[in-house]
Coordinates of C-alpha atoms in Angstrom, one line a residue:
Chain A
M291 CA 17.5 2.8 2.6
F292 CA 18.7 0.6 5.4
K293 CA 22.1 1.3 6.7
L294 CA 23.7 -1.0 9.3
E295 CA 25.5 1.8 11.0
N296 CA 22.2 3.4 11.8
Y297 CA 20.9 0.2 13.5
P298 CA 21.6 0.0 17.3
S299 CA 24.1 -2.5 18.7
S300 CA 25.7 -3.4 15.4
E301 CA 29.0 -5.2 15.7
P302 CA 32.2 -3.7 14.2
D303 CA 32.8 -6.6 11.8
E304 CA 29.2 -6.9 10.8
R305 CA 28.3 -6.7 7.1
I306 CA 25.1 -7.1 5.1
V307 CA 25.1 -10.4 3.2
L308 CA 21.5 -10.5 2.0
S309 CA 18.9 -7.8 1.7
L310 CA 15.6 -9.2 0.6
R311 CA 12.3 -7.7 -0.5
R312 CA 9.1 -9.3 -1.8
H313 CA 9.2 -10.5 -5.4
W314 CA 8.2 -7.8 -8.0
F315 CA 5.3 -10.0 -9.0
I316 CA 3.6 -9.2 -5.7
L317 CA 3.6 -5.4 -6.5
F318 CA 2.7 -6.2 -10.1
K319 CA -0.5 -8.1 -8.9
S320 CA -1.5 -5.0 -6.9
F321 CA -0.8 -2.8 -9.9
L322 CA -2.9 -5.1 -12.1
G323 CA -5.8 -4.9 -9.7
F324 CA -5.3 -1.1 -9.6
L325 CA -5.5 -0.9 -13.5
I326 CA -8.6 -3.1 -13.6
L327 CA -10.4 -1.0 -11.0
C328 CA -9.3 2.2 -12.8
A329 CA -10.9 0.9 -16.0
I330 CA -14.2 -0.2 -14.5
P331 CA -16.0 3.2 -14.6
A332 CA -14.8 3.7 -18.2
V333 CA -16.2 0.3 -19.2
I334 CA -19.5 1.0 -17.4
F335 CA -19.7 4.3 -19.2
I336 CA -19.0 2.7 -22.6
L337 CA -21.6 0.0 -22.0
L338 CA -24.2 2.6 -20.9
S339 CA -23.4 4.8 -24.0
R340 CA -24.1 1.8 -26.2
V341 CA -27.7 1.6 -24.9
G342 CA -28.0 5.4 -24.8
L343 CA -28.2 5.7 -21.0
T344 CA -25.4 8.3 -20.5
E345 CA -27.9 11.2 -20.6
M346 CA -29.0 10.3 -17.1
F347 CA -25.6 11.6 -15.8
N348 CA -26.2 15.1 -17.2
G349 CA -28.9 16.1 -14.7
P350 CA -28.4 18.9 -12.2
I351 CA -28.2 16.3 -9.3
A352 CA -26.8 13.3 -11.1
Y353 CA -23.8 15.2 -12.6
P354 CA -22.2 16.5 -9.4
L355 CA -23.0 13.2 -7.6
T356 CA -21.3 11.2 -10.4
V357 CA -18.2 13.5 -10.5
T358 CA -17.9 13.5 -6.7
G359 CA -18.3 9.7 -6.6
L360 CA -15.7 9.2 -9.3
F361 CA -13.3 11.7 -7.5
I362 CA -13.6 9.7 -4.3
Y363 CA -13.2 6.4 -6.2
Y364 CA -10.0 7.5 -8.0
L365 CA -8.4 9.1 -5.0
G366 CA -9.1 6.0 -3.0
L367 CA -7.5 3.8 -5.7
I368 CA -4.4 6.0 -6.0
S369 CA -4.1 6.0 -2.2
Y370 CA -4.4 2.2 -2.1
M371 CA -1.8 1.8 -4.8
Y372 CA 0.6 4.1 -3.0
N373 CA 0.1 2.3 0.2
A374 CA 0.8 -1.0 -1.5
F375 CA 4.0 0.5 -3.1
V376 CA 5.3 1.9 0.2
D377 CA 4.6 -1.4 2.0
F378 CA 6.4 -3.3 -0.7
Y379 CA 9.5 -1.1 -0.6
L380 CA 9.8 -0.6 3.1
D381 CA 9.3 -4.3 4.1
N382 CA 12.9 -5.5 4.2
W383 CA 14.6 -8.6 5.5
I384 CA 18.4 -8.3 6.1
V385 CA 20.8 -11.0 6.9
T386 CA 24.2 -10.0 8.1
N387 CA 27.1 -12.3 9.1
H388 CA 25.8 -12.1 12.7
R389 CA 22.1 -11.4 12.7
I390 CA 18.7 -11.5 10.9
I391 CA 16.9 -8.2 10.9
S392 CA 13.3 -8.0 9.9
I393 CA 11.6 -4.6 9.1
E394 CA 7.9 -5.0 8.5
A395 CA 4.8 -2.9 8.3
K396 CA 1.9 -4.7 10.0
N397 CA -0.4 -1.9 8.9
L398 CA -0.1 1.9 8.3
F399 CA 0.3 2.7 12.0
N400 CA 2.4 -0.3 13.0
R401 CA 6.0 -0.8 11.8
T402 CA 8.1 -3.5 13.5
V403 CA 11.9 -3.9 13.5
S404 CA 13.2 -7.1 15.1
A405 CA 16.5 -8.8 15.1
Q406 CA 17.9 -12.1 16.2
A407 CA 21.4 -13.5 16.4
L408 CA 22.2 -16.2 13.8
Y409 CA 23.6 -18.7 16.3
R410 CA 20.2 -18.8 18.0
V411 CA 18.5 -20.0 14.9
Q412 CA 17.3 -23.6 15.1
D413 CA 15.8 -24.3 11.7
V414 CA 15.4 -22.7 8.2
T415 CA 12.6 -23.8 5.9
A416 CA 12.0 -22.6 2.4
E417 CA 8.7 -23.0 0.6
S418 CA 7.4 -22.2 -2.9
K419 CA 3.8 -23.0 -3.4
G420 CA 1.5 -22.4 -6.3
F421 CA 1.8 -21.7 -10.1
A422 CA 3.3 -18.2 -10.0
P423 CA 5.8 -18.8 -7.2
T424 CA 7.0 -22.0 -8.9
F425 CA 7.2 -20.4 -12.3
L426 CA 8.8 -17.1 -11.2
N427 CA 11.0 -18.7 -8.5
Y428 CA 9.8 -16.9 -5.4
G429 CA 8.5 -18.2 -2.0
T430 CA 8.6 -17.9 1.7
I431 CA 11.5 -18.6 4.1
Y432 CA 10.6 -19.6 7.7
I433 CA 13.4 -19.1 10.3
Q434 CA 12.7 -20.8 13.6
T435 CA 14.7 -19.4 16.5
A436 CA 15.0 -20.3 20.2
A437 CA 14.1 -16.8 21.3
E438 CA 10.8 -15.3 22.4
K439 CA 9.9 -14.3 18.8
E440 CA 9.8 -17.8 17.5
R441 CA 9.6 -17.4 13.8
F442 CA 10.9 -15.0 11.2
V443 CA 9.0 -15.2 8.0
F444 CA 10.5 -13.8 4.8
M445 CA 7.4 -13.5 2.8
D446 CA 7.4 -14.0 -1.0
V447 CA 11.1 -13.4 -1.5
Q448 CA 13.0 -14.3 -4.7
H449 CA 15.1 -17.5 -4.9
P450 CA 13.9 -18.9 -1.6
F451 CA 15.9 -22.2 -1.7
E452 CA 19.2 -20.6 -2.7
N453 CA 18.7 -17.9 0.0
A454 CA 17.7 -20.4 2.6
R455 CA 20.9 -22.4 1.8
L456 CA 23.0 -19.3 2.1
I457 CA 21.4 -18.4 5.5
E458 CA 22.1 -21.9 6.7
Q459 CA 25.8 -21.5 5.7
L460 CA 25.9 -18.2 7.6
I461 CA 24.2 -19.8 10.7
T462 CA 26.8 -22.6 10.6
A463 CA 29.7 -20.1 10.4
D464 CA 28.2 -18.0 13.2
K465 CA 27.7 -21.0 15.4
E466 CA 31.3 -22.1 14.8
C467 CA 32.5 -18.6 15.7
H468 CA 30.5 -18.6 18.9
K469 CA 31.8 -22.1 19.8
G470 CA 35.3 -20.8 19.4
M471 CA 34.5 -17.9 21.8
Q472 CA 33.2 -20.1 24.6
Chain B
M173 CA -37.1 22.4 4.2
I174 CA -34.8 22.4 1.3
I175 CA -31.6 20.3 1.4
P176 CA -29.2 21.7 -1.2
I177 CA -26.8 19.6 -3.3
S178 CA -23.9 21.0 -1.3
V179 CA -24.5 18.3 1.4
I180 CA -22.5 15.9 -0.8
L181 CA -19.5 18.1 0.0
I182 CA -19.6 16.8 3.6
P183 CA -18.8 13.2 2.9
L184 CA -16.3 14.5 0.3
A185 CA -14.6 16.6 3.0
L186 CA -14.5 13.6 5.4
F187 CA -13.0 11.4 2.7
L188 CA -10.4 14.1 1.8
L189 CA -9.4 14.3 5.5
I190 CA -8.9 10.5 5.7
F191 CA -7.0 10.6 2.3
I192 CA -4.6 13.4 3.7
I193 CA -4.0 11.5 6.9
F194 CA -3.1 8.3 5.0
A195 CA -0.9 10.2 2.6
L196 CA 0.9 12.0 5.5
F197 CA 1.5 8.7 7.3
N198 CA 2.9 7.2 4.2
F199 CA 5.2 10.2 3.6
Y200 CA 6.4 9.9 7.2
H201 CA 7.3 6.2 6.7
V202 CA 9.0 7.0 3.3
F203 CA 11.1 9.8 4.9
R204 CA 11.8 8.0 8.1
Y205 CA 12.7 4.5 6.7
G206 CA 13.3 5.0 3.0
F207 CA 15.1 8.3 2.7
G208 CA 17.5 8.3 -0.2
D209 CA 15.8 5.5 -2.1
L210 CA 15.3 6.8 -5.7
T211 CA 12.5 4.3 -6.5
L212 CA 10.5 5.5 -3.4
F213 CA 11.2 9.1 -4.3
F214 CA 9.8 8.6 -7.9
G215 CA 6.8 6.5 -6.5
T216 CA 6.0 9.4 -4.1
F217 CA 6.4 11.9 -6.9
F218 CA 4.0 9.9 -9.1
F219 CA 1.5 9.7 -6.3
I220 CA 1.6 13.5 -5.7
C221 CA 1.3 14.2 -9.4
A222 CA -1.6 11.7 -9.9
S223 CA -3.5 13.1 -6.9
A224 CA -3.0 16.7 -8.1
L225 CA -4.2 15.7 -11.5
I226 CA -7.4 14.0 -10.1
F227 CA -8.0 17.1 -7.9
F228 CA -7.5 19.5 -10.8
Y229 CA -9.7 17.5 -13.2
A230 CA -12.5 17.1 -10.6
F231 CA -12.5 20.8 -9.7
Q232 CA -12.6 21.7 -13.4
L233 CA -15.7 19.4 -13.8
L234 CA -17.4 20.7 -10.7
R235 CA -16.7 24.4 -11.4
G236 CA -20.0 25.2 -13.1
V237 CA -22.2 23.2 -10.8
D238 CA -24.8 25.1 -8.8
F239 CA -24.5 23.7 -5.3
N240 CA -27.6 25.5 -4.2
Y241 CA -29.8 23.4 -6.4
P242 CA -32.2 21.4 -4.1
L243 CA -31.3 17.8 -3.7
L244 CA -34.4 17.2 -1.5
D245 CA -37.3 19.5 -1.3
L246 CA -39.3 18.3 1.7
R247 CA -41.9 21.1 1.4
S248 CA -43.9 19.9 -1.6
T249 CA -43.5 16.1 -2.0
S250 CA -46.5 14.1 -3.1
A251 CA -46.3 12.2 0.2
N252 CA -46.6 15.4 2.2
S253 CA -49.6 16.6 0.2
N254 CA -51.4 13.3 0.6
F255 CA -50.8 13.1 4.3
F256 CA -51.3 16.8 5.0
P257 CA -53.9 18.1 2.5
R258 CA -54.3 21.9 2.3

């Protein structure tokens, strides 16, 4: 769980306003794929048993080959699903009253944590494209900054337009605060 | 030369090694970045249980297999007897 006090250089009055993850439908799609792939060997076995071809798996060579193949197949599937689940849960975008923090896994061996001050943000764009995103109200928020890392992308988050509006309000408030300081 | 059926255990061992490395990296990420999250804990628990179940079931099925049974017997193939008649 992300705790702001564990994050370096957090300001004393800083508080988390938004904590976003991908929409549950993204994980559901992976889970659906996982279930379909799990069912494929069973479906093949049922189809072969209807034409009486299951005997070919009982041979002294075919049997261990089939069991080993299925063992590898199911372990691979469970590994894929767990990886998708961990990716889904650990990818997190946090908006505080001062900063945007992005925690993303590019792959299994590459996890990136980046942050940018809100007053440096130039533009916020929300997008919801396709049938499922429109129907389930999820989409992508693009945050353009003036810094070296030009764009923060909040991928497939829920309520993209409402959240983008809230981020814009926070940016305006932070810019006002920084104007007052100068 | 007889190649026994136990040779299929070599790719299996390689796959298990990759599987364990992937699982350990995921555990590391879960404990490093998601410690205290109950959903992640249950997800990890489910993954360990499902993997243990697959391991247990596969080993039960493979228990009676004779891994010394020849997968390939290169001594007496018809190709050999045609090319190298006695």
